[in-house]
Short mmCIF file of C-alpha atoms in Angstrom, two decimals:
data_model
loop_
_atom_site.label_atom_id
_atom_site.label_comp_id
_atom_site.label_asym_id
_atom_site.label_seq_id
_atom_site.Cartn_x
_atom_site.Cartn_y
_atom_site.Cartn_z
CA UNK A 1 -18.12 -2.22 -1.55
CA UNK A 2 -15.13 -2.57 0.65
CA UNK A 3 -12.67 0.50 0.34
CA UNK A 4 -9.70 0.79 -1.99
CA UNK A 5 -5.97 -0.92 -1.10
CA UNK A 6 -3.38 1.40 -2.83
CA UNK A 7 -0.26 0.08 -4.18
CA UNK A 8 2.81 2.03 -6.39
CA UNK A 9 3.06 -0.07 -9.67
CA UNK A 10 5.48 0.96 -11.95
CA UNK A 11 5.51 0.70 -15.57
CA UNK A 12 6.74 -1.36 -18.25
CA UNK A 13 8.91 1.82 -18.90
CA UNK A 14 9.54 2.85 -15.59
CA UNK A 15 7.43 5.38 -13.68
CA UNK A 16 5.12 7.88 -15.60
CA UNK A 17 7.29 11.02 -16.59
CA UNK A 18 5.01 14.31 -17.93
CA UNK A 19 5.73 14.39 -21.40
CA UNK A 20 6.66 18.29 -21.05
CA UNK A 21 8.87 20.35 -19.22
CA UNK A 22 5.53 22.39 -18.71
CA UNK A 23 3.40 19.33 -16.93
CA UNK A 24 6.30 18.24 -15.05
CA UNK A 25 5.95 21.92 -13.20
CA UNK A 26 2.43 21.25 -13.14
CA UNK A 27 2.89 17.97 -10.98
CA UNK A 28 3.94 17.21 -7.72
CA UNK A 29 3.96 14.04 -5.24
CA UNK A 30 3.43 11.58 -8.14
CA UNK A 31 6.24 9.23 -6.27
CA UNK A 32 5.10 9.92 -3.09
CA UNK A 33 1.27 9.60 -3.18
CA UNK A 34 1.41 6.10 -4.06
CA UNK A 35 1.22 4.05 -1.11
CA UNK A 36 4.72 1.65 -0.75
CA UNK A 37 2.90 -1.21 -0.84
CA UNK A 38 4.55 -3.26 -3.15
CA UNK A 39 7.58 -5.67 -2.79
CA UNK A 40 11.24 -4.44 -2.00
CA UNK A 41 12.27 -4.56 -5.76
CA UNK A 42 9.17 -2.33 -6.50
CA UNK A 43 9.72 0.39 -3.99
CA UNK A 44 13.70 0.19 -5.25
CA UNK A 45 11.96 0.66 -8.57
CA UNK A 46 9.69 3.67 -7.62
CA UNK A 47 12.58 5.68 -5.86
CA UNK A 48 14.69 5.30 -8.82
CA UNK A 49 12.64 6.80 -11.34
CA UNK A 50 11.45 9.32 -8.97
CA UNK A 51 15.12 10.78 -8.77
CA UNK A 52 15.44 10.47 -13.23
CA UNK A 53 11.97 12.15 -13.51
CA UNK A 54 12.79 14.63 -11.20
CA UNK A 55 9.15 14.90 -10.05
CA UNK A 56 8.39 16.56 -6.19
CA UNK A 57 7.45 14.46 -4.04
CA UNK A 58 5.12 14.55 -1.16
CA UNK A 59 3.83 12.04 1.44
CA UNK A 60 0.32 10.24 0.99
CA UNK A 61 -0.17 6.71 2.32
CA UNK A 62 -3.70 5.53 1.77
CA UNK A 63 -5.28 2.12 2.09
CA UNK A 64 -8.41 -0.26 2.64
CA UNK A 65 -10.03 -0.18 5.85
CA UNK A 66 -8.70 2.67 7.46
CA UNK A 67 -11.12 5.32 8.01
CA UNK A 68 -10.19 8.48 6.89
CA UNK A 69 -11.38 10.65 9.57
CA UNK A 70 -9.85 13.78 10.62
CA UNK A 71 -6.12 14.56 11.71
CA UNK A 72 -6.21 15.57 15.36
CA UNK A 73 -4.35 17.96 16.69
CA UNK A 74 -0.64 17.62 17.97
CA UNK A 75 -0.34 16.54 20.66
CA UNK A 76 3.25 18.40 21.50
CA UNK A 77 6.23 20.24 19.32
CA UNK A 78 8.34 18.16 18.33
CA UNK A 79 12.20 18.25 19.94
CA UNK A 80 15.02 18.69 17.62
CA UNK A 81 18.79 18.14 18.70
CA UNK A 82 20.97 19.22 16.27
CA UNK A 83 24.41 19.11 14.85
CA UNK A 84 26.30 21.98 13.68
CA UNK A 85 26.17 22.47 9.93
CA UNK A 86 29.21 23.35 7.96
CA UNK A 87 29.12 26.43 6.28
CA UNK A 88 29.69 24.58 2.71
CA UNK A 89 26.52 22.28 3.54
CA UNK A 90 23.83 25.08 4.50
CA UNK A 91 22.51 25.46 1.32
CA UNK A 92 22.82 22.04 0.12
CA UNK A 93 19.99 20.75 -2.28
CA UNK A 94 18.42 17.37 -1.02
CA UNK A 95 20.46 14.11 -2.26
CA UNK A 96 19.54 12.13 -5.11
CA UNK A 97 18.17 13.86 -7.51
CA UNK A 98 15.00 14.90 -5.09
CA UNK A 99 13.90 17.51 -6.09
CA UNK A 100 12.10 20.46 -3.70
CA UNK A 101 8.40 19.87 -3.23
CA UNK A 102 7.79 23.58 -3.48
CA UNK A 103 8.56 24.25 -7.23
CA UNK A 104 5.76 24.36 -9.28
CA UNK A 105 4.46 26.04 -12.31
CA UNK A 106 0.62 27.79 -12.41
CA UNK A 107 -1.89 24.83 -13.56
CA UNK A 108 -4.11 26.00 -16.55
CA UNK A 109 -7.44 24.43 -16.76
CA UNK A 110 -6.20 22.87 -20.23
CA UNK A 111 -2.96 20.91 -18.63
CA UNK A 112 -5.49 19.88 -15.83
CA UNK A 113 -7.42 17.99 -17.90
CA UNK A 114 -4.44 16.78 -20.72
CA UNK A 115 -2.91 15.33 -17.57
CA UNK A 116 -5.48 13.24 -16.45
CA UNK A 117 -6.39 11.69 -19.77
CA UNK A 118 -2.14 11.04 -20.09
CA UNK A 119 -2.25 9.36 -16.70
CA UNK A 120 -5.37 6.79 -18.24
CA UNK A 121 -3.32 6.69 -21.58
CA UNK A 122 0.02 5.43 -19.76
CA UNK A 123 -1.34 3.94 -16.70
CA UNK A 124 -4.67 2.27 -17.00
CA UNK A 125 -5.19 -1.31 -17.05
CA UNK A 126 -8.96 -2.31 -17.86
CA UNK A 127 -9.00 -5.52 -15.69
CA UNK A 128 -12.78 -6.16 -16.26
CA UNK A 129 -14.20 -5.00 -19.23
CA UNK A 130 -11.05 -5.65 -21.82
CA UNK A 131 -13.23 -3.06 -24.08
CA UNK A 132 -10.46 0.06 -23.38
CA UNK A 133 -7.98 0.83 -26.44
CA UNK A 134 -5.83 3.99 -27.03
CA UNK A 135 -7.97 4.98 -29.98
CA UNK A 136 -11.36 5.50 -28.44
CA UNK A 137 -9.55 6.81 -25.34
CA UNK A 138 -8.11 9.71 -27.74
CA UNK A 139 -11.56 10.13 -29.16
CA UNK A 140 -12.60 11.07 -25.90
CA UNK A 141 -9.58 12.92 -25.20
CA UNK A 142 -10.71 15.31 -28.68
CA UNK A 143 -14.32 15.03 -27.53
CA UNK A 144 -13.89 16.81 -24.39
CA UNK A 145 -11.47 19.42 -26.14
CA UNK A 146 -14.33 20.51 -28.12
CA UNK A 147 -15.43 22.77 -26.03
CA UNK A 148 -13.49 25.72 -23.90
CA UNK A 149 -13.02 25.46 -20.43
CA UNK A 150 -14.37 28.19 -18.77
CA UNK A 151 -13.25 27.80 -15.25
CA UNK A 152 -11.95 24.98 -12.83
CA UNK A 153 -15.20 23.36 -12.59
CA UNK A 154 -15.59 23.21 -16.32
CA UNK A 155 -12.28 21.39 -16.25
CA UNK A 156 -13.24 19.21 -13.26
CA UNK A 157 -16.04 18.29 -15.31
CA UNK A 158 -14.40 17.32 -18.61
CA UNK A 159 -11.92 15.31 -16.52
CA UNK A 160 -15.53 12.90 -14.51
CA UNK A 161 -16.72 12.94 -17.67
CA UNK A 162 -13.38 10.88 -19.67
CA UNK A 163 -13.01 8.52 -16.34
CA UNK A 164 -17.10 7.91 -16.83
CA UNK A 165 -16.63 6.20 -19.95
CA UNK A 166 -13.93 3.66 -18.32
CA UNK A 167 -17.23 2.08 -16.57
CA UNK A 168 -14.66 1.68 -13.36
CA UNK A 169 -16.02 1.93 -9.84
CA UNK A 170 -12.96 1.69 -8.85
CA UNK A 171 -11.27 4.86 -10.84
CA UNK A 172 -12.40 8.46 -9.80
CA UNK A 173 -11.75 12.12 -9.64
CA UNK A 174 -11.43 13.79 -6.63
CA UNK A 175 -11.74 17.47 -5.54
CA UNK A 176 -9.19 19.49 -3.60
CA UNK A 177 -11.68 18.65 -0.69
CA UNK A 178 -12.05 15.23 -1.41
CA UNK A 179 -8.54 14.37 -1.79
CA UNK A 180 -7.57 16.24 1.04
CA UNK A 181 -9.44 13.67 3.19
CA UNK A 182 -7.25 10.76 1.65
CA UNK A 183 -3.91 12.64 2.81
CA UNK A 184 -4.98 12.38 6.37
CA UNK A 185 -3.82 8.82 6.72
CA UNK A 186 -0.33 8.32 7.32
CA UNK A 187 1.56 5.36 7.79
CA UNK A 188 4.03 6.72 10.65
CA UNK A 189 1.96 8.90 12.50
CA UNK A 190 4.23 11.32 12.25
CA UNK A 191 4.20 12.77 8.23
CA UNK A 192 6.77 10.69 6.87
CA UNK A 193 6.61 9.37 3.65
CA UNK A 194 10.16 6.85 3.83
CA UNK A 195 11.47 5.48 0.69
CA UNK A 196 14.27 3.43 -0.56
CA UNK A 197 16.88 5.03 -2.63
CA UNK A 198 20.30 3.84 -4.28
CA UNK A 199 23.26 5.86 -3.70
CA UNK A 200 25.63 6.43 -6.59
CA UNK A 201 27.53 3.12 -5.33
CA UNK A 202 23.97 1.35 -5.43
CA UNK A 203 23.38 1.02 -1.48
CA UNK A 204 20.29 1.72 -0.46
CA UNK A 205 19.42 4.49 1.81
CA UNK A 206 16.25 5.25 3.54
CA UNK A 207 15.13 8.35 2.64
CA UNK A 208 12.44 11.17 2.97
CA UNK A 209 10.75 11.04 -0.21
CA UNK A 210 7.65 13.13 1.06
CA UNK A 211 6.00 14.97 4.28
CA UNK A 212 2.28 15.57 4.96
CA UNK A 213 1.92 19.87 5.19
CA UNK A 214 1.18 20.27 8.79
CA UNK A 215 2.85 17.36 10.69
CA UNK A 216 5.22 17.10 13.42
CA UNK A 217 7.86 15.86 10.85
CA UNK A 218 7.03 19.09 8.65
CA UNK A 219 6.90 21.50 12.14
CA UNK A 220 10.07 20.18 13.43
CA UNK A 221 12.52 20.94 9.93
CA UNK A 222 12.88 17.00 8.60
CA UNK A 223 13.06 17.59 5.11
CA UNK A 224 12.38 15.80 1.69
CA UNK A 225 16.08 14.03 0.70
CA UNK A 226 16.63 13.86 4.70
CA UNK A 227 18.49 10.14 5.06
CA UNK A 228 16.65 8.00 7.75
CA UNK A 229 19.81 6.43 10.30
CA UNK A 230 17.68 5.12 13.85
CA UNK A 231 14.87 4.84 15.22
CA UNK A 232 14.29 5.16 18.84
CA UNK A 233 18.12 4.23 19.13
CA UNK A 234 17.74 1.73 16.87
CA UNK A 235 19.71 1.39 13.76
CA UNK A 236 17.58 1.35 10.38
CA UNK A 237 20.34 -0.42 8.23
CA UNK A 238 19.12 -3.55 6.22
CA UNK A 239 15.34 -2.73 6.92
CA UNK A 240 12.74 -2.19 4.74
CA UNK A 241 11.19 1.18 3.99
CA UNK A 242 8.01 -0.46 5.17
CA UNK A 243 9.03 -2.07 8.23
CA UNK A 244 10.82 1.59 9.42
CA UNK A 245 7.76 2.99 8.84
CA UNK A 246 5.87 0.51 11.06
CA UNK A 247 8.76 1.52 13.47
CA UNK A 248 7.99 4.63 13.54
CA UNK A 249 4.19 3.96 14.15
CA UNK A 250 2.75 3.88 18.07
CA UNK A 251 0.43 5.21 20.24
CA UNK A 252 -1.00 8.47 20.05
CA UNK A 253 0.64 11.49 21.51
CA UNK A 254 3.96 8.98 22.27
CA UNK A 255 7.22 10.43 21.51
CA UNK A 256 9.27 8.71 18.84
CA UNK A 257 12.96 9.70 18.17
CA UNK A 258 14.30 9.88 15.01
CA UNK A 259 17.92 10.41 13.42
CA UNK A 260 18.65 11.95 10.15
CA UNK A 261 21.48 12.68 8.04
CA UNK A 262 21.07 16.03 6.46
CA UNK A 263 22.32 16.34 2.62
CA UNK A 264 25.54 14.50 1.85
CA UNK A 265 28.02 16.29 4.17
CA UNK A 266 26.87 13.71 6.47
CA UNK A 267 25.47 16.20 9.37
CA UNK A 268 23.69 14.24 11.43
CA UNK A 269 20.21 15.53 13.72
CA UNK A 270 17.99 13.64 16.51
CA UNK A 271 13.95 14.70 15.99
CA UNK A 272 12.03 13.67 19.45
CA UNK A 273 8.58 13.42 17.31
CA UNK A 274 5.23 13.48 19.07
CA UNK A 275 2.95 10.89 17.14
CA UNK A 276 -0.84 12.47 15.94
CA UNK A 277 -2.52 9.32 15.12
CA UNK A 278 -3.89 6.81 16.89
CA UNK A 279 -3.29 3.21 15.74
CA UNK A 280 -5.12 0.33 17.71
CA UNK A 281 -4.32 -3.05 17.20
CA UNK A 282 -6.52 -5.27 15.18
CA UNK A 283 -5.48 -8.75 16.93
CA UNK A 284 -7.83 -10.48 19.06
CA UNK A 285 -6.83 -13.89 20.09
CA UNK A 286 -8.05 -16.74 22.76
CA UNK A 287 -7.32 -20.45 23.38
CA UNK A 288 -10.36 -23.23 22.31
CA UNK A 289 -11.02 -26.33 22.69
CA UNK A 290 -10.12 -28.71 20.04
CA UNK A 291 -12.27 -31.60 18.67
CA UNK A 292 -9.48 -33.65 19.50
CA UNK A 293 -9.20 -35.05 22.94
CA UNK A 294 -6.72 -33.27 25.29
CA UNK A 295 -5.58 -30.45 22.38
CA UNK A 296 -6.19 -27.03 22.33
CA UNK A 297 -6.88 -24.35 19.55
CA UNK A 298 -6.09 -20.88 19.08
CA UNK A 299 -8.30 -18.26 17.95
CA UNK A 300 -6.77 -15.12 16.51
CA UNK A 301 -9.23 -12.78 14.62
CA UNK A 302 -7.48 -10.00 12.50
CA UNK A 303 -9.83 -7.44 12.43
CA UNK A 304 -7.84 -5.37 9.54
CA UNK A 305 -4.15 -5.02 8.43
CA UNK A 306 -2.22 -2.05 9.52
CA UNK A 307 1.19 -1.19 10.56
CA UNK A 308 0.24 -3.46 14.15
CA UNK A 309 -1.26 -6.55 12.78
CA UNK A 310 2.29 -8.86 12.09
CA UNK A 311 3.54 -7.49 15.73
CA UNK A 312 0.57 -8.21 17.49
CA UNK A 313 -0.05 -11.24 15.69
CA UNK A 314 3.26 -12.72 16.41
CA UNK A 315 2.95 -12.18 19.82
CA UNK A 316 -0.71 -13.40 19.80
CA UNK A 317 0.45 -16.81 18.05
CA UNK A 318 3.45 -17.17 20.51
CA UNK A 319 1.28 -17.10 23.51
CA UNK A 320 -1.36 -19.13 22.21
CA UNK A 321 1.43 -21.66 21.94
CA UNK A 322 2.79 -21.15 24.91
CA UNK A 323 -0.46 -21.71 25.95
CA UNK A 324 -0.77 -25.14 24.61
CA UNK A 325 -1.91 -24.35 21.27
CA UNK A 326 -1.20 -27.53 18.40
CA UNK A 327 -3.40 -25.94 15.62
CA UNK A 328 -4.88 -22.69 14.94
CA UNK A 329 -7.51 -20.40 13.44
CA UNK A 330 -7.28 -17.41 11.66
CA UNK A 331 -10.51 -15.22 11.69
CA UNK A 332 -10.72 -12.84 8.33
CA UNK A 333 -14.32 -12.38 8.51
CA UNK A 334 -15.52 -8.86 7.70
CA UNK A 335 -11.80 -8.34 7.15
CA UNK A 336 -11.92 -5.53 4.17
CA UNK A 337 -8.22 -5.31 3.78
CA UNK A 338 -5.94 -2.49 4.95
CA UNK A 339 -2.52 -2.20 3.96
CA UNK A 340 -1.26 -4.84 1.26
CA UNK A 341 2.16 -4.98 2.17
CA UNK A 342 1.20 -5.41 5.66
CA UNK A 343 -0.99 -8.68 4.56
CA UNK A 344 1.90 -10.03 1.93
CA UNK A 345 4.22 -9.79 5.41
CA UNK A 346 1.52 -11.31 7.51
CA UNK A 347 1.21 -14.31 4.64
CA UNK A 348 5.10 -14.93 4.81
CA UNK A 349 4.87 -16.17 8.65
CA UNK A 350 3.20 -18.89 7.47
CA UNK A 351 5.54 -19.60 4.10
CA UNK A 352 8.92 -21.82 3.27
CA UNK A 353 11.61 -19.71 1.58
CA UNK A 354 10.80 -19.14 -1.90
CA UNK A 355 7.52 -20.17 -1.85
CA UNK A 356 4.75 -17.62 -3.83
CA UNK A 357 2.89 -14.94 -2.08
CA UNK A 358 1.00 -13.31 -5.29
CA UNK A 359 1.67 -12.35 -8.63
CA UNK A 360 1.28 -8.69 -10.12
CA UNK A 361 0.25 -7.70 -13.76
CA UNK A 362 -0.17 -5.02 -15.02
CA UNK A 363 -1.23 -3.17 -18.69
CA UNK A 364 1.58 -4.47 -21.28
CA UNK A 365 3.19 -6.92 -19.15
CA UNK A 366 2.82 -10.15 -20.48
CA UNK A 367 4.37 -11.69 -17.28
CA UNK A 368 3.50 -12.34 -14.14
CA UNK A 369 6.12 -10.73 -11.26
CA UNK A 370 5.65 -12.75 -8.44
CA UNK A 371 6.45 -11.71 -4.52
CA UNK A 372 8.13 -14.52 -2.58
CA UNK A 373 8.45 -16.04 1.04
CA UNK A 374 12.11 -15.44 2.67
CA UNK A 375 13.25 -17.57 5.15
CA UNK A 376 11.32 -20.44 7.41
CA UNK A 377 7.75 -19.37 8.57
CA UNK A 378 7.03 -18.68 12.16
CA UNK A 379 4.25 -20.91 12.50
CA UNK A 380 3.98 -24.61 10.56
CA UNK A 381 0.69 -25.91 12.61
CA UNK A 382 -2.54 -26.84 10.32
CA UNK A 383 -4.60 -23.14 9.89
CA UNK A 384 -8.22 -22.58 8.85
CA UNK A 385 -8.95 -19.31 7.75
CA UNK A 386 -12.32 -17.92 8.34
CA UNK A 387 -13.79 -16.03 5.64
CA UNK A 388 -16.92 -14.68 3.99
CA UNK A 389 -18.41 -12.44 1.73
CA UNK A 390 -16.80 -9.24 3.51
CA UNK A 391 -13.07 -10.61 3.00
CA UNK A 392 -11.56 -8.55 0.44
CA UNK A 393 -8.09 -7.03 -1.46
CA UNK A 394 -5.23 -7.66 1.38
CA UNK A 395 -6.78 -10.53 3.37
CA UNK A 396 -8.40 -12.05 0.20
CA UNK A 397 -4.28 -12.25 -0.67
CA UNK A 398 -3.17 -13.43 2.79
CA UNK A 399 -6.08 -16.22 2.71
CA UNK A 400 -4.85 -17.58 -1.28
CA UNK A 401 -1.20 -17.59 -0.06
CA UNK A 402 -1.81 -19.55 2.85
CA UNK A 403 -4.57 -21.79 1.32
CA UNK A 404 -2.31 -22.32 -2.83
CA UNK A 405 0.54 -23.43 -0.95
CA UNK A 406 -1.18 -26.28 0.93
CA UNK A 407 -0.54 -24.04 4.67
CA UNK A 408 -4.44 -23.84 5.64
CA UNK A 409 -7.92 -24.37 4.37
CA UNK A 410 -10.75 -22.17 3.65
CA UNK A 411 -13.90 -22.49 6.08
CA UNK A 412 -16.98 -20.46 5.56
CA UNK A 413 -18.53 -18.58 2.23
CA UNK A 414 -17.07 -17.46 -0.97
CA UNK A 415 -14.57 -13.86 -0.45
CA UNK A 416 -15.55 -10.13 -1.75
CA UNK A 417 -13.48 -10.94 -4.94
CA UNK A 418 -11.40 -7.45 -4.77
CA UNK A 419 -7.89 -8.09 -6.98
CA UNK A 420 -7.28 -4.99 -8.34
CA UNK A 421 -4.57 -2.48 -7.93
CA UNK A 422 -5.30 1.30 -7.44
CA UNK A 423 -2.76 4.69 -7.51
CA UNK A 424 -3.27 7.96 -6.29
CA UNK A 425 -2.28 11.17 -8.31
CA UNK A 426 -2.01 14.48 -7.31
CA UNK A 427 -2.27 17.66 -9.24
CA UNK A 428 -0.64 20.71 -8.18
CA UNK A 429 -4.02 22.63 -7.73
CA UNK A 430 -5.16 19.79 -4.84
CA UNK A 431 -6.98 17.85 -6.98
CA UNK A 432 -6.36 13.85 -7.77
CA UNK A 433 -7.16 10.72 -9.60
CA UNK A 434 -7.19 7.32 -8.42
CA UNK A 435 -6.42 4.74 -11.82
CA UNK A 436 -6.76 1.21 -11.87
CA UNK A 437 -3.48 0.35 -12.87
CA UNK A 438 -2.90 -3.62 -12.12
CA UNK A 439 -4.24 -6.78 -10.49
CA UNK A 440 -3.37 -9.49 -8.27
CA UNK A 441 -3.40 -13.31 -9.15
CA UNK A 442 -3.12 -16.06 -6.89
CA UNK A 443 -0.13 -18.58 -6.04
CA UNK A 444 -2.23 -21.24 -8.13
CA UNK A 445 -2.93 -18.11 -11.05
CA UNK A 446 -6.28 -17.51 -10.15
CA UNK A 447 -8.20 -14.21 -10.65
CA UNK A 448 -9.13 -13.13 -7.49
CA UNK A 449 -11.37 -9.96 -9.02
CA UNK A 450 -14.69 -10.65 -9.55
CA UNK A 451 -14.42 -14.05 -8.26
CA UNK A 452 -13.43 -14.25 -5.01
CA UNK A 453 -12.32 -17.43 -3.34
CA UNK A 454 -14.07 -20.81 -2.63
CA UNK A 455 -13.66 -21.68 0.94
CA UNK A 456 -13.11 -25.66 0.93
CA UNK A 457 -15.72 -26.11 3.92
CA UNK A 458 -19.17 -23.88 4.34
CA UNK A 459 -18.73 -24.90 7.95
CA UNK A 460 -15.62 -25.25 10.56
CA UNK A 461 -14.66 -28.72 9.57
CA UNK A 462 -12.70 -31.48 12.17
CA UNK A 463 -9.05 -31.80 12.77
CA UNK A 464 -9.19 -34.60 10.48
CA UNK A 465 -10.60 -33.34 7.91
CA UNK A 466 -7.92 -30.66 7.80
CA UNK A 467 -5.16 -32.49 8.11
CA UNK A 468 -6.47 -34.32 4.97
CA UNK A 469 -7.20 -31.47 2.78
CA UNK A 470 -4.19 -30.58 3.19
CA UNK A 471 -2.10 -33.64 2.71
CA UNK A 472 -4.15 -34.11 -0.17
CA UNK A 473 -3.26 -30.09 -1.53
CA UNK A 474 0.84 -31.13 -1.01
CA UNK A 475 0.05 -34.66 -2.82
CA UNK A 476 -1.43 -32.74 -5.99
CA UNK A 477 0.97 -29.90 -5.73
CA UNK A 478 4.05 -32.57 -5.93
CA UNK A 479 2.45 -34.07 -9.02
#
């Protein structure tokens, strides 16, 4: 079973908000341990109802096929220039609405548990099974209650023993150990959990929504509400929380300098950061010969998606066709995924403006929200895509955007079949849950989950044969 792609999904009613002032004590890092792996209007939507709940935030990113080994240790202390701060601004709160990550009320084994049966009440979307309902999940809910809890474990218990009768592989509990060893992956390499937020004019900033304890962005003072202005001298405005993150992202034990604007006085300070994780890139590439006479190929395997694969694959495809490359193959064998947003950006090289990535549902939505193409695509020479039964989540997405919009074919055997959406939650004693909470469906509304996709050849077919697949995919798409 390939691992889990996490993606922040919001609500039909926004972002889940405790019901109490009591359980909003109890949580913390709701907003920001949800990987930002949605589109730009999602991520607007999750910073936005992070500042109106109020809710502490701090940093998680976690995704498919990334193992989850270990943090290692710094490699330096960070180097911090700073600017002076006004007296007036010293003991400014963070901007926004973001609230301080410390403040938290004592967890009683009783709000443990009443939180993670809310989170399945608001969140959950049974995408296989159709058999959940809100009045067997509260007969569970007084099942459990039954009985006192005597302790933690009891509580730990009573919360494995509600998600067991969701029949979910997907949706688990996790101990303060367990979850602990989902934290360790971080997008930046440096801590930083980046976010986009609207001002009170509606501009969005680029914020610190969260830090992982114990990084170099934590040891050197960034804080939570800290605005994001350059990165290695380069100015952040009009980016992506995403793409600054990728930024941010390098070797191991390389120095990456970052500029912040503390509170709203507008005090500005330069962090020289020492990245602590190492990132490899997952683009192999080579020229081939083609079956035509006198043409060449180019062979670029992505071995998973990460915050290197559209760089790397960029530069792959340019030399490739620099090269003398007229057509090309893209290798997602064995590919289990990675980060999603990473594979919806690797999909829109390849895509006309306007033109259908995937569509997202989710529990009480009766539409489909669809992420788009902007702009003209890098590349517009014939693709096959190599898959097999070991494709899954973000490459199974990158592989039915290229191939429902007439851009490639499918060569090889029928994909994993992984279309489902997954959010981590944090409790305030360590502890988490990861929910089902949505799906993905194709450009051409097909269920991916459970069904994978249907390559159009079992073997690597001609250049012929996919030049007419695919004039025959436009033909039938223009009728």
């Amino acid at each position: 079973m390939p691992p889990l792609a996490m993606a922040a999904f919001p609500s039909p009613r926004g972002f889940w908000k405790p019901s109490s002032s009591h359980r909003q004590g109890q949580w913390r890092g709701f907003c920001g341990r949800m990987a930002l792996d949605l589109d730009e209007q999602a991520r607007i939507s999750l910073s936005r109802a992070c500042k109106s709940a109020g809710i502490a935030v701090v940093a998680l990113f976690f995704s498919a096929g990334v193992s989850l080994s270990e943090n290692p240790a710094l490699a330096a202390p960070a180097v911090v220039e700073s600017s002076s701060v006004r007296e007036d601004c010293a003991s400014s709160s963070p901007p926004g609405g973001i609230p301080d990550a410390s403040s938290s009320l004592e967890v009683t084994d009783e709000s443990l548990v009443e939180s993670a049966w809310e989170l399945v009440n608001d969140f959950y979307l049974d995408a296989r099974h159709h058999k959940w309902s809100p009045d067997l999940w509260l007969a569970q809910k007084e099942k459990v209650f039954q009985r006192p809890f005597q302790n933690r474990k009891a509580a730990y218990s009573a919360i494995r023993e509600m998600l067991a009768t969701l029949d979910d592989p997907f949706t688990r509990f996790l101990t303060p150990d367990e979850f602990s060893q989902t934290s360790k992956y971080d997008i930046t390499g440096v801590g930083l959990n980046i976010g986009e937020v609207p001002d009170e004019n509606g501009q969005i900033q680029l914020r610190v929504l969260g830090i992982v304890l114990q990084s170099p962005a934590e040891l050197a003072g960034i804080q939570q509400g800290d605005e994001i202005l350059s990165v290695d001298g380069n100015s952040v405005a009009g980016k992506s929380a995403f793409a600054v993150s990728s930024e941010i992202q390098g070797r191991k034990r390389t120095p990456v300098s970052v500029e912040v604007r503390r509170s709203q006085c507008g005090d500005v300070q330069s962090y020289v950061l020492y990245r602590q994780q190492d990132l490899r890139s997952p683009v192999f590439y080579r020229l081939e010969r083609s079956d035509v006479a006198n043409e060449r190929r180019g062979y670029v395997r992505l071995k998973e998606f990460n915050a290197l694969t559209k760089r790397d694959l960029v530069t792959a495809l340019m030399r490739l066709q620099a090269s003398g490359a007229s057509s090309f193959v893209i290798d997602l064998r064995d590919n289990l995924g990675g980060l999603v947003q990473e594979g919806i950006e690797v999909a829109k090289l390849f895509l006309d403006d306007g033109e259908t990535v995937i569509y997202t549902t989710r529990r009480n939505n009766a539409s489909l929200q669809s992420i788009v193409a902007k702009g003209q695509p890098f590349l517009r020479a014939p693709l096959v895509v190599l898959v097999n039964n070991r494709t899954a989540s973000a490459s199974e997405i990158m592989a039915a955007a290229l191939h429902d919009n007439c851009r490639a074919v499918l060569a090889g055997s029928r994909t994993f079949g992984k279309g489902l959406i997954q959010s981590v939650f944090e409790f305030n004693d360590g502890s988490g849950v990861i929910l089902t909470v949505g799906k993905y469906m194709t450009p051409a509304h097909r269920d991916i989950d459970g069904n994978g996709l249907e390559p159009d050849f079992w073997r690597m077919p001609g250049h012929l044969e996919v030049e007419q697949k695919l004039r025959a995919c436009l033909s039938k798409k223009a009728s």
